mmCIF file of C-alpha atoms and ligand atoms in Angstrom:
data_model
loop_
_atom_site.group_PDB
_atom_site.id
_atom_site.type_symbol
_atom_site.label_atom_id
_atom_site.label_comp_id
_atom_site.label_asym_id
_atom_site.label_seq_id
_atom_site.Cartn_x
_atom_site.Cartn_y
_atom_site.Cartn_z
ATOM 1 C CA UNK Z 402 1.233 -12.957 -58.140
ATOM 2 C CA UNK Z 403 -1.778 -10.718 -58.173
ATOM 3 C CA UNK Z 404 -3.249 -9.935 -61.657
ATOM 4 C CA UNK Z 405 -4.715 -6.504 -61.201
ATOM 5 C CA UNK Z 406 -6.986 -5.541 -63.827
ATOM 6 C CA UNK Z 407 -7.379 -1.671 -64.488
ATOM 7 C CA UNK Z 408 -10.669 -0.317 -62.339
ATOM 8 C CA UNK Z 409 -11.636 1.434 -65.465
ATOM 9 C CA UNK Z 410 -12.249 -1.901 -67.385
ATOM 10 C CA UNK Z 411 -14.178 -3.353 -64.635
ATOM 11 C CA UNK Z 412 -16.245 -0.021 -64.584
ATOM 12 C CA UNK Z 413 -16.903 -0.923 -68.098
ATOM 13 C CA UNK Z 414 -18.047 -4.464 -67.776
ATOM 14 C CA UNK Z 415 -19.650 -4.037 -64.309
ATOM 15 C CA UNK Z 416 -23.148 -2.401 -63.306
ATOM 16 C CA UNK Z 417 -22.824 1.238 -63.795
ATOM 17 C CA UNK Z 418 -23.123 2.433 -60.166
ATOM 18 C CA UNK Z 419 -20.087 0.292 -58.760
ATOM 19 C CA UNK Z 420 -17.825 3.239 -59.180
ATOM 20 C CA UNK Z 421 -20.683 5.966 -57.616
ATOM 21 C CA UNK Z 422 -20.848 2.890 -54.881
ATOM 22 C CA UNK Z 423 -17.094 2.870 -53.974
ATOM 23 C CA UNK Z 424 -17.334 6.909 -53.920
ATOM 24 C CA UNK Z 425 -20.419 7.165 -52.075
ATOM 25 C CA UNK Z 426 -18.722 5.266 -49.236
ATOM 26 C CA UNK Z 427 -15.291 6.577 -48.961
ATOM 27 C CA UNK Z 428 -17.215 10.281 -48.618
ATOM 28 C CA UNK Z 429 -18.790 9.028 -45.166
ATOM 29 C CA UNK Z 430 -15.038 9.376 -44.381
ATOM 30 C CA UNK Z 431 -14.288 11.618 -41.002
ATOM 31 C CA UNK Z 432 -12.578 14.816 -42.329
ATOM 32 C CA UNK Z 433 -11.696 17.965 -40.694
ATOM 33 C CA UNK Z 434 -14.402 20.631 -40.588
ATOM 34 C CA UNK Z 435 -16.834 18.375 -42.507
ATOM 35 C CA UNK Z 436 -15.542 20.427 -45.805
ATOM 36 C CA UNK Z 437 -14.935 16.887 -47.481
ATOM 37 C CA UNK Z 438 -11.477 17.902 -49.461
ATOM 38 C CA UNK Z 439 -11.571 15.169 -51.953
ATOM 39 C CA UNK Z 440 -12.041 14.865 -55.497
ATOM 40 C CA UNK Z 441 -12.267 11.222 -57.310
ATOM 41 C CA UNK Z 442 -11.611 9.910 -60.747
ATOM 42 C CA UNK Z 443 -11.888 7.242 -62.844
ATOM 43 C CA UNK Z 444 -9.389 7.139 -65.100
ATOM 44 C CA UNK Z 445 -8.439 4.579 -67.865
ATOM 45 C CA UNK Z 446 -6.255 2.490 -66.086
ATOM 46 C CA UNK Z 447 -6.913 3.514 -62.450
ATOM 47 C CA UNK Z 448 -8.791 5.343 -60.091
ATOM 48 C CA UNK Z 449 -7.529 8.368 -58.171
ATOM 49 C CA UNK Z 450 -8.426 10.166 -55.048
ATOM 50 C CA UNK Z 451 -7.278 13.690 -55.524
ATOM 51 C CA UNK Z 452 -7.271 16.506 -52.794
ATOM 52 C CA UNK Z 453 -9.529 19.632 -53.113
ATOM 53 C CA UNK Z 454 -7.741 22.731 -52.462
ATOM 54 C CA UNK Z 455 -10.338 24.798 -52.929
ATOM 55 C CA UNK Z 456 -12.025 23.366 -49.542
ATOM 56 C CA UNK Z 457 -8.900 24.079 -47.039
ATOM 57 C CA UNK Z 458 -9.222 25.433 -43.542
ATOM 58 C CA UNK Z 459 -5.793 27.559 -43.795
ATOM 59 C CA UNK Z 460 -6.488 28.873 -40.445
ATOM 60 C CA UNK Z 461 -7.049 25.709 -37.851
ATOM 61 C CA UNK Z 462 -4.716 23.867 -40.590
ATOM 62 C CA UNK Z 463 -1.863 25.999 -42.594
ATOM 63 C CA UNK Z 464 0.175 23.144 -43.371
ATOM 64 C CA UNK Z 465 -3.029 20.817 -44.648
ATOM 65 C CA UNK Z 466 -2.195 18.434 -42.479
ATOM 66 C CA UNK Z 467 -5.682 17.714 -42.006
ATOM 67 C CA UNK Z 468 -6.676 17.863 -45.413
ATOM 68 C CA UNK Z 469 -4.290 15.019 -45.975
ATOM 69 C CA UNK Z 470 -5.472 13.266 -43.244
ATOM 70 C CA UNK Z 471 -9.129 13.530 -44.419
ATOM 71 C CA UNK Z 472 -8.060 11.860 -47.780
ATOM 72 C CA UNK Z 473 -6.488 9.128 -45.409
ATOM 73 C CA UNK Z 474 -9.468 8.067 -44.051
ATOM 74 C CA UNK Z 475 -11.506 8.607 -47.512
ATOM 75 C CA UNK Z 476 -9.210 6.310 -49.012
ATOM 76 C CA UNK Z 477 -9.221 3.622 -46.452
ATOM 77 C CA UNK Z 478 -12.864 3.444 -46.716
ATOM 78 C CA UNK Z 479 -12.396 3.098 -50.073
ATOM 79 C CA UNK Z 480 -10.229 -0.040 -49.842
ATOM 80 C CA UNK Z 481 -12.546 -1.252 -47.374
ATOM 81 C CA UNK Z 482 -15.768 -1.058 -49.714
ATOM 82 C CA UNK Z 483 -13.737 -2.183 -52.413
ATOM 83 C CA UNK Z 484 -12.738 -5.632 -50.457
ATOM 84 C CA UNK Z 485 -16.458 -5.762 -49.521
ATOM 85 C CA UNK Z 486 -17.362 -5.867 -53.414
ATOM 86 C CA UNK Z 487 -14.508 -8.280 -54.529
ATOM 87 C CA UNK Z 488 -11.869 -5.869 -55.612
ATOM 88 C CA UNK Z 489 -8.281 -6.121 -53.776
ATOM 89 C CA UNK Z 490 -6.669 -2.738 -54.172
ATOM 90 C CA UNK Z 491 -3.249 -0.980 -54.251
ATOM 91 C CA UNK Z 492 -2.374 2.399 -53.960
ATOM 92 C CA UNK Z 493 0.423 4.512 -54.057
ATOM 93 C CA UNK Z 494 0.200 8.217 -53.281
ATOM 94 C CA UNK Z 495 2.191 11.305 -55.034
ATOM 95 C CA UNK Z 496 1.846 14.697 -53.110
ATOM 96 C CA UNK Z 497 1.055 16.157 -56.484
ATOM 97 C CA UNK Z 498 -1.565 13.910 -57.577
ATOM 98 C CA UNK Z 499 -3.050 12.620 -54.599
ATOM 99 C CA UNK Z 500 -3.522 8.348 -54.383
ATOM 100 C CA UNK Z 501 -3.690 6.353 -57.095
ATOM 101 C CA UNK Z 502 -5.794 3.136 -56.443
ATOM 102 C CA UNK Z 503 -5.784 -0.193 -59.033
ATOM 103 C CA UNK Z 504 -7.967 -2.745 -58.338
ATOM 104 C CA UNK Z 505 -7.588 -6.968 -58.635
ATOM 105 C CA UNK Z 506 -10.594 -8.855 -59.380
ATOM 106 C CA UNK Z 507 -11.845 -11.608 -56.749
ATOM 107 C CA UNK Z 508 -15.191 -12.628 -54.516
ATOM 108 C CA UNK Z 509 -17.085 -10.359 -52.757
ATOM 109 C CA UNK Z 510 -16.782 -11.262 -48.957
ATOM 110 C CA UNK Z 511 -18.141 -10.047 -45.825
ATOM 111 C CA UNK Z 512 -15.837 -7.232 -44.570
ATOM 112 C CA UNK Z 513 -16.276 -6.719 -40.909
ATOM 113 C CA UNK Z 514 -15.477 -3.189 -41.128
ATOM 114 C CA UNK Z 515 -17.835 -2.521 -44.258
ATOM 115 C CA UNK Z 516 -21.087 -2.964 -42.678
ATOM 116 C CA UNK Z 517 -19.831 0.061 -39.902
ATOM 117 C CA UNK Z 518 -19.211 2.499 -42.568
ATOM 118 C CA UNK Z 519 -22.716 4.156 -42.911
ATOM 119 C CA UNK Z 520 -23.050 3.637 -39.160
ATOM 120 C CA UNK Z 521 -19.537 5.733 -38.253
ATOM 121 C CA UNK Z 522 -20.080 8.828 -36.755
ATOM 122 C CA UNK Z 523 -18.105 11.475 -34.847
ATOM 123 C CA UNK Z 524 -20.472 11.898 -31.637
ATOM 124 C CA UNK Z 525 -19.918 14.967 -29.515
ATOM 125 C CA UNK Z 526 -21.795 13.662 -26.714
ATOM 126 C CA UNK Z 527 -21.597 12.633 -23.408
ATOM 127 C CA UNK Z 528 -20.782 9.281 -22.586
ATOM 128 C CA UNK Z 529 -21.900 6.918 -19.643
ATOM 129 C CA UNK Z 530 -17.990 6.736 -18.589
ATOM 130 C CA UNK Z 531 -17.975 3.308 -18.399
ATOM 131 C CA UNK Z 532 -15.002 0.818 -18.750
ATOM 132 C CA UNK Z 533 -14.123 -0.715 -22.450
ATOM 133 C CA UNK Z 534 -13.049 -4.105 -21.828
ATOM 134 C CA UNK Z 535 -9.868 -5.527 -22.318
ATOM 135 C CA UNK Z 536 -10.525 -7.759 -25.498
ATOM 136 C CA UNK Z 537 -12.158 -5.205 -26.543
ATOM 137 C CA UNK Z 538 -9.219 -2.166 -26.368
ATOM 138 C CA UNK Z 539 -7.235 -5.102 -27.742
ATOM 139 C CA UNK Z 540 -9.507 -5.274 -30.708
ATOM 140 C CA UNK Z 541 -9.171 -1.677 -31.451
ATOM 141 C CA UNK Z 542 -5.242 -1.135 -30.840
ATOM 142 C CA UNK Z 543 -4.789 -4.066 -33.662
ATOM 143 C CA UNK Z 544 -7.095 -2.056 -35.782
ATOM 144 C CA UNK Z 545 -5.272 1.368 -35.813
ATOM 145 C CA UNK Z 546 -2.137 -0.392 -36.188
ATOM 146 C CA UNK Z 547 -0.288 0.365 -39.504
ATOM 147 C CA UNK Z 548 3.389 0.636 -40.570
ATOM 148 C CA UNK Z 549 4.712 4.360 -39.646
ATOM 149 C CA UNK Z 550 1.827 5.348 -37.087
ATOM 150 C CA UNK Z 551 2.044 4.826 -33.279
ATOM 151 C CA UNK Z 552 -1.355 4.317 -31.228
ATOM 152 C CA UNK Z 553 -1.121 5.080 -27.518
ATOM 153 C CA UNK Z 554 -4.307 4.031 -26.040
ATOM 154 C CA UNK Z 555 -4.810 6.205 -22.382
ATOM 155 C CA UNK Z 556 -7.507 4.842 -20.223
ATOM 156 C CA UNK Z 557 -5.734 5.894 -16.741
ATOM 157 C CA UNK Z 558 -7.757 8.078 -14.757
ATOM 158 C CA UNK Z 559 -5.163 10.940 -14.806
ATOM 159 C CA UNK Z 560 -3.598 10.862 -18.009
ATOM 160 C CA UNK Z 561 -7.204 11.154 -19.289
ATOM 161 C CA UNK Z 562 -7.232 14.325 -16.678
ATOM 162 C CA UNK Z 563 -4.052 15.569 -18.418
ATOM 163 C CA UNK Z 564 -5.317 15.464 -21.711
ATOM 164 C CA UNK Z 565 -8.770 17.050 -20.868
ATOM 165 C CA UNK Z 566 -6.316 19.649 -18.920
ATOM 166 C CA UNK Z 567 -4.211 20.490 -22.215
ATOM 167 C CA UNK Z 568 -7.220 20.265 -24.527
ATOM 168 C CA UNK Z 569 -9.231 22.819 -22.896
ATOM 169 C CA UNK Z 570 -6.286 25.149 -22.677
ATOM 170 C CA UNK Z 571 -5.848 24.619 -26.034
ATOM 171 C CA UNK Z 572 -9.533 25.227 -26.601
ATOM 172 C CA UNK Z 573 -8.847 28.711 -24.835
ATOM 173 C CA UNK Z 574 -5.939 29.652 -27.141
ATOM 174 C CA UNK Z 575 -8.227 28.896 -30.444
ATOM 175 C CA UNK Z 576 -11.555 30.836 -29.080
ATOM 176 C CA UNK Z 577 -9.458 33.661 -28.842
ATOM 177 C CA UNK Z 578 -8.404 34.039 -31.898
ATOM 178 C CA UNK Z 579 -10.430 36.203 -34.549
ATOM 179 C CA UNK Z 580 -9.724 34.291 -37.266
ATOM 180 C CA UNK Z 581 -10.136 31.018 -35.554
ATOM 181 C CA UNK Z 582 -13.137 31.833 -34.642
ATOM 182 C CA UNK Z 583 -14.488 33.322 -38.203
ATOM 183 C CA UNK Z 584 -13.035 30.300 -39.899
ATOM 184 C CA UNK Z 585 -15.221 27.814 -37.634
ATOM 185 C CA UNK Z 586 -18.605 29.874 -37.916
ATOM 186 C CA UNK Z 587 -18.025 30.056 -41.953
ATOM 187 C CA UNK Z 588 -18.464 25.875 -41.851
ATOM 188 C CA UNK Z 589 -21.248 26.060 -38.929
ATOM 189 C CA UNK Z 590 -24.481 25.297 -40.570
ATOM 190 C CA UNK Z 591 -27.769 25.906 -38.313
ATOM 191 C CA UNK Z 592 -30.409 24.968 -40.288
ATOM 192 C CA UNK Z 593 -31.138 21.733 -41.707
ATOM 193 C CA UNK Z 594 -32.089 22.665 -45.048
ATOM 194 C CA UNK Z 595 -29.046 24.856 -45.865
ATOM 195 C CA UNK Z 596 -26.738 21.789 -44.376
ATOM 196 C CA UNK Z 597 -28.659 19.336 -46.715
ATOM 197 C CA UNK Z 598 -28.582 21.975 -49.554
ATOM 198 C CA UNK Z 599 -24.752 23.066 -49.058
ATOM 199 C CA UNK Z 600 -23.988 18.849 -48.096
ATOM 200 C CA UNK Z 601 -20.959 20.112 -46.093
ATOM 201 C CA UNK Z 602 -20.016 21.619 -42.733
ATOM 202 C CA UNK Z 603 -20.679 21.261 -39.069
ATOM 203 C CA UNK Z 604 -24.329 20.412 -38.821
ATOM 204 C CA UNK Z 605 -26.026 22.137 -35.367
ATOM 205 C CA UNK Z 606 -27.850 18.662 -34.531
ATOM 206 C CA UNK Z 607 -24.836 16.642 -35.163
ATOM 207 C CA UNK Z 608 -22.481 18.643 -32.997
ATOM 208 C CA UNK Z 609 -25.481 18.658 -30.378
ATOM 209 C CA UNK Z 610 -26.543 22.287 -30.632
ATOM 210 C CA UNK Z 611 -30.224 23.660 -31.271
ATOM 211 C CA UNK Z 612 -30.927 23.714 -34.715
ATOM 212 C CA UNK Z 613 -32.302 27.364 -36.079
ATOM 213 C CA UNK Z 614 -32.952 29.741 -38.810
ATOM 214 C CA UNK Z 615 -29.544 31.122 -40.612
ATOM 215 C CA UNK Z 616 -29.881 34.395 -39.390
ATOM 216 C CA UNK Z 617 -31.264 33.415 -35.546
ATOM 217 C CA UNK Z 618 -28.005 30.873 -35.818
ATOM 218 C CA UNK Z 619 -25.219 33.726 -36.714
ATOM 219 C CA UNK Z 620 -26.717 35.896 -33.935
ATOM 220 C CA UNK Z 621 -26.705 33.207 -30.949
ATOM 221 C CA UNK Z 622 -23.361 32.049 -31.902
ATOM 222 C CA UNK Z 623 -21.783 35.603 -31.451
ATOM 223 C CA UNK Z 624 -23.975 36.053 -28.156
ATOM 224 C CA UNK Z 625 -23.163 32.441 -26.624
ATOM 225 C CA UNK Z 626 -20.516 30.850 -28.009
ATOM 226 C CA UNK Z 627 -17.559 31.804 -25.425
ATOM 227 C CA UNK Z 628 -14.842 30.174 -24.311
ATOM 228 C CA UNK Z 629 -16.249 29.490 -20.988
ATOM 229 C CA UNK Z 630 -19.261 27.620 -21.924
ATOM 230 C CA UNK Z 631 -17.215 25.664 -24.521
ATOM 231 C CA UNK Z 632 -14.672 24.524 -22.238
ATOM 232 C CA UNK Z 633 -17.139 23.435 -19.727
ATOM 233 C CA UNK Z 634 -18.875 21.341 -22.071
ATOM 234 C CA UNK Z 635 -15.291 19.961 -23.119
ATOM 235 C CA UNK Z 636 -15.026 18.800 -19.831
ATOM 236 C CA UNK Z 637 -17.664 17.130 -19.022
ATOM 237 C CA UNK Z 638 -17.336 15.337 -22.402
ATOM 238 C CA UNK Z 639 -13.971 14.330 -21.820
ATOM 239 C CA UNK Z 640 -14.315 13.261 -18.320
ATOM 240 C CA UNK Z 641 -17.326 10.790 -19.425
ATOM 241 C CA UNK Z 642 -14.995 8.983 -21.885
ATOM 242 C CA UNK Z 643 -13.645 5.605 -21.546
ATOM 243 C CA UNK Z 644 -10.206 6.408 -23.021
ATOM 244 C CA UNK Z 645 -8.435 8.763 -25.330
ATOM 245 C CA UNK Z 646 -6.607 7.571 -28.450
ATOM 246 C CA UNK Z 647 -3.513 9.396 -30.091
ATOM 247 C CA UNK Z 648 -2.330 8.727 -33.499
ATOM 248 C CA UNK Z 649 1.668 9.954 -33.664
ATOM 249 C CA UNK Z 650 2.993 9.111 -37.399
ATOM 250 C CA UNK Z 651 6.743 8.408 -37.861
ATOM 251 C CA UNK Z 652 7.428 11.456 -39.786
ATOM 252 C CA UNK Z 653 5.321 14.711 -40.553
ATOM 253 C CA UNK Z 654 4.935 14.674 -44.595
ATOM 254 C CA UNK Z 655 2.039 14.353 -46.514
ATOM 255 C CA UNK Z 656 2.450 10.568 -46.975
ATOM 256 C CA UNK Z 657 2.660 9.644 -43.453
ATOM 257 C CA UNK Z 658 -0.555 11.930 -42.698
ATOM 258 C CA UNK Z 659 -2.445 9.751 -45.170
ATOM 259 C CA UNK Z 660 -1.452 6.909 -43.177
ATOM 260 C CA UNK Z 661 -2.573 8.442 -39.998
ATOM 261 C CA UNK Z 662 -5.891 8.643 -41.531
ATOM 262 C CA UNK Z 663 -6.213 5.317 -42.579
ATOM 263 C CA UNK Z 664 -5.217 3.650 -39.292
ATOM 264 C CA UNK Z 665 -7.806 6.100 -37.308
ATOM 265 C CA UNK Z 666 -10.449 4.963 -39.850
ATOM 266 C CA UNK Z 667 -9.723 1.258 -39.223
ATOM 267 C CA UNK Z 668 -9.698 2.409 -35.351
ATOM 268 C CA UNK Z 669 -13.573 4.087 -36.034
ATOM 269 C CA UNK Z 670 -15.033 1.477 -37.974
ATOM 270 C CA UNK Z 671 -13.667 -1.030 -35.452
ATOM 271 C CA UNK Z 672 -15.087 0.992 -32.389
ATOM 272 C CA UNK Z 673 -18.373 1.481 -34.491
ATOM 273 C CA UNK Z 674 -18.356 -2.522 -34.291
ATOM 274 C CA UNK Z 675 -17.898 -2.465 -31.002
ATOM 275 C CA UNK Z 676 -20.804 -0.268 -29.683
ATOM 276 C CA UNK Z 677 -18.500 2.010 -28.979
ATOM 277 C CA UNK Z 678 -18.404 5.891 -30.019
ATOM 278 C CA UNK Z 679 -15.779 8.324 -30.840
ATOM 279 C CA UNK Z 680 -15.121 12.303 -31.221
ATOM 280 C CA UNK Z 681 -11.909 14.070 -31.964
ATOM 281 C CA UNK Z 682 -10.408 16.358 -29.538
ATOM 282 C CA UNK Z 683 -7.815 17.971 -31.655
ATOM 283 C CA UNK Z 684 -7.217 21.258 -30.059
ATOM 284 C CA UNK Z 685 -3.599 19.846 -28.889
ATOM 285 C CA UNK Z 686 -2.596 18.932 -32.376
ATOM 286 C CA UNK Z 687 -3.677 22.284 -33.913
ATOM 287 C CA UNK Z 688 -2.443 24.982 -31.067
ATOM 288 C CA UNK Z 689 1.059 24.357 -32.667
ATOM 289 C CA UNK Z 690 3.260 25.509 -29.876
ATOM 290 C CA UNK Z 691 1.243 22.622 -27.410
ATOM 291 C CA UNK Z 692 2.402 19.493 -29.792
ATOM 292 C CA UNK Z 693 5.500 18.751 -27.647
ATOM 293 C CA UNK Z 694 3.151 18.993 -23.990
ATOM 294 C CA UNK Z 695 0.954 16.817 -26.270
ATOM 295 C CA UNK Z 696 4.321 14.646 -27.485
ATOM 296 C CA UNK Z 697 5.232 14.264 -23.976
ATOM 297 C CA UNK Z 698 2.220 13.123 -22.196
ATOM 298 C CA UNK Z 699 1.767 10.137 -24.649
ATOM 299 C CA UNK Z 700 5.668 8.969 -24.014
ATOM 300 C CA UNK Z 701 6.403 10.495 -27.700
ATOM 301 C CA UNK Z 702 8.775 13.113 -26.987
ATOM 302 C CA UNK Z 703 10.243 15.078 -30.288
ATOM 303 C CA UNK Z 704 7.287 13.410 -32.601
ATOM 304 C CA UNK Z 705 4.717 15.890 -34.527
ATOM 305 C CA UNK Z 706 1.139 13.985 -32.983
ATOM 306 C CA UNK Z 707 -1.783 13.957 -35.404
ATOM 307 C CA UNK Z 708 -4.780 12.888 -34.194
ATOM 308 C CA UNK Z 709 -6.845 12.938 -30.435
ATOM 309 C CA UNK Z 710 -9.602 11.286 -30.117
ATOM 310 C CA UNK Z 711 -11.980 10.047 -27.120
ATOM 311 C CA UNK Z 712 -14.283 7.324 -27.093
ATOM 312 C CA UNK Z 713 -16.755 5.488 -24.653
ATOM 313 C CA UNK Z 714 -20.212 4.500 -24.757
ATOM 314 C CA UNK Z 715 -22.919 7.109 -25.479
ATOM 315 C CA UNK Z 716 -25.746 8.221 -27.860
ATOM 316 C CA UNK Z 717 -25.784 8.173 -31.548
ATOM 317 C CA UNK Z 718 -26.163 11.834 -32.745
ATOM 318 C CA UNK Z 719 -28.085 13.130 -35.940
ATOM 319 C CA UNK Z 720 -25.648 11.960 -38.882
ATOM 320 C CA UNK Z 721 -23.601 14.801 -40.699
ATOM 321 C CA UNK Z 722 -24.351 15.637 -44.183
ATOM 322 C CA UNK Z 723 -22.498 14.885 -47.558
ATOM 323 C CA UNK Z 724 -22.376 16.654 -50.547
ATOM 324 C CA UNK Z 725 -23.695 14.707 -53.617
ATOM 325 C CA UNK Z 726 -21.563 12.627 -55.605
ATOM 326 C CA UNK Z 727 -21.969 14.764 -58.576
ATOM 327 C CA UNK Z 728 -19.605 17.592 -56.920
ATOM 328 C CA UNK Z 729 -17.023 15.566 -56.129
ATOM 329 C CA UNK Z 730 -16.336 13.082 -59.031
ATOM 330 C CA UNK Z 731 -14.187 14.650 -62.169
HETATM 331 C C1 LIG L 1604 -8.314 15.573 -39.540
HETATM 332 C C2 LIG L 1604 -9.500 15.432 -38.461
HETATM 333 C C3 LIG L 1604 -9.700 16.490 -37.456
HETATM 334 C C4 LIG L 1604 -10.745 16.733 -36.751
HETATM 335 N N1 LIG L 1604 -11.040 17.764 -35.693
HETATM 336 C C5 LIG L 1604 -11.793 17.571 -34.857
HETATM 337 C C6 LIG L 1604 -11.927 18.300 -33.868
HETATM 338 O O1 LIG L 1604 -11.186 19.232 -33.627
HETATM 339 N N2 LIG L 1604 -13.100 18.663 -32.869
HETATM 340 C C7 LIG L 1604 -14.286 17.884 -33.754
HETATM 341 O O2 LIG L 1604 -15.465 18.041 -32.758
HETATM 342 N N3 LIG L 1604 -14.288 17.089 -34.518
HETATM 343 C C8 LIG L 1604 -13.061 16.698 -35.434
HETATM 344 N N4 LIG L 1604 -13.016 16.214 -36.610
HETATM 345 C C9 LIG L 1604 -14.169 15.712 -36.718
HETATM 346 C C10 LIG L 1604 -15.014 16.207 -38.060
HETATM 347 O O3 LIG L 1604 -15.226 17.353 -37.875
HETATM 348 C C11 LIG L 1604 -15.860 15.270 -38.882
HETATM 349 O O4 LIG L 1604 -15.488 13.858 -39.227
HETATM 350 C C12 LIG L 1604 -16.770 16.113 -39.578
HETATM 351 O O5 LIG L 1604 -17.455 16.939 -39.228
HETATM 352 C C13 LIG L 1604 -17.761 14.518 -40.225
HETATM 353 O O6 LIG L 1604 -18.625 14.466 -39.633
HETATM 354 P P1 LIG L 1604 -19.063 12.387 -39.130
HETATM 355 O O7 LIG L 1604 -17.274 12.106 -38.590
HETATM 356 O O8 LIG L 1604 -19.682 12.388 -38.270
HETATM 357 O O9 LIG L 1604 -18.957 11.783 -40.291
HETATM 358 C C14 LIG L 1604 -11.848 16.202 -36.962
HETATM 359 C C15 LIG L 1604 -11.499 15.112 -38.023
HETATM 360 C C16 LIG L 1604 -10.594 14.852 -38.961
HETATM 361 C C17 LIG L 1604 -10.386 13.672 -39.975
#
């Protein structure tokens, strides 16, 4: 039987930065629109990871699916960072209260995914189109396996082409919706100083776009951000990818969305260890009427797919900003 000590008693006896370190690693997780919709709390006998509903994106994510997937991504990083520093962890999830973690004492041990945490990024660039060796594909599939989640990996060019066409069709739907575009624009950060000051949002340089003063960025967005230009970019990016991964939860509820986030983070960190880059192409998940087509495409008819991402070999881009720890600890 494992004896679990309380996290905060460990906190009291351990050097003070331990809690901050764990939170820091957790906040490096992938999350929708980089809103970072999480808060962390060290209680008397547990640590909590709470949803921050003030950071919802109601247009693209009306039922908070992405928000809970993002929490799952942070949860997995927290668990990996804890394991690497000698704390086994158990977590439970309550739809009202978020995740509760208990930590067990143990010896610090090297964790292969831990070192990849600060290096992982969403790389929205063209990749080189090279195939991934089978043993690395197997490692990715193994990493993304968690009970309650199906991971489908496509490497066949015909299937990748079908996914590309679906993503582009959905992108056109989204960019024709003024509410979607207005919400997206709210989270764009054109200027490095603004991006670093706010510590959130989609920073131009990280998304492969030029940096400029905020006023000019807003104008340039209105003038040059068109469905045609974005679709052309998406076409080239998907065609240059080695493969596509699709995560499908067994059920469409918050608990499964958290598990999908955890599985996805393991996949992304394993990809990072293997020298691969990844980027989400979630349009077919976000345009609700197209979800059935996506499910059919990956042989999961009747299910609600959760995440689509592409992977391949590509350049390292500037990293996305993060909010300071003080703003996420409550
Ligand atoms: C649930 C979820 C949905 C996402 N959807 C998209 C997407 O459709 N397109 C995209 O380019 N990035 C998407 N992302 C990636 C985030 O924008 C990215 O994680 C965030 O900006 C932080 O950057 P980083 O991953 O480089 O740390 C998504 C991430 C998550 C967790």
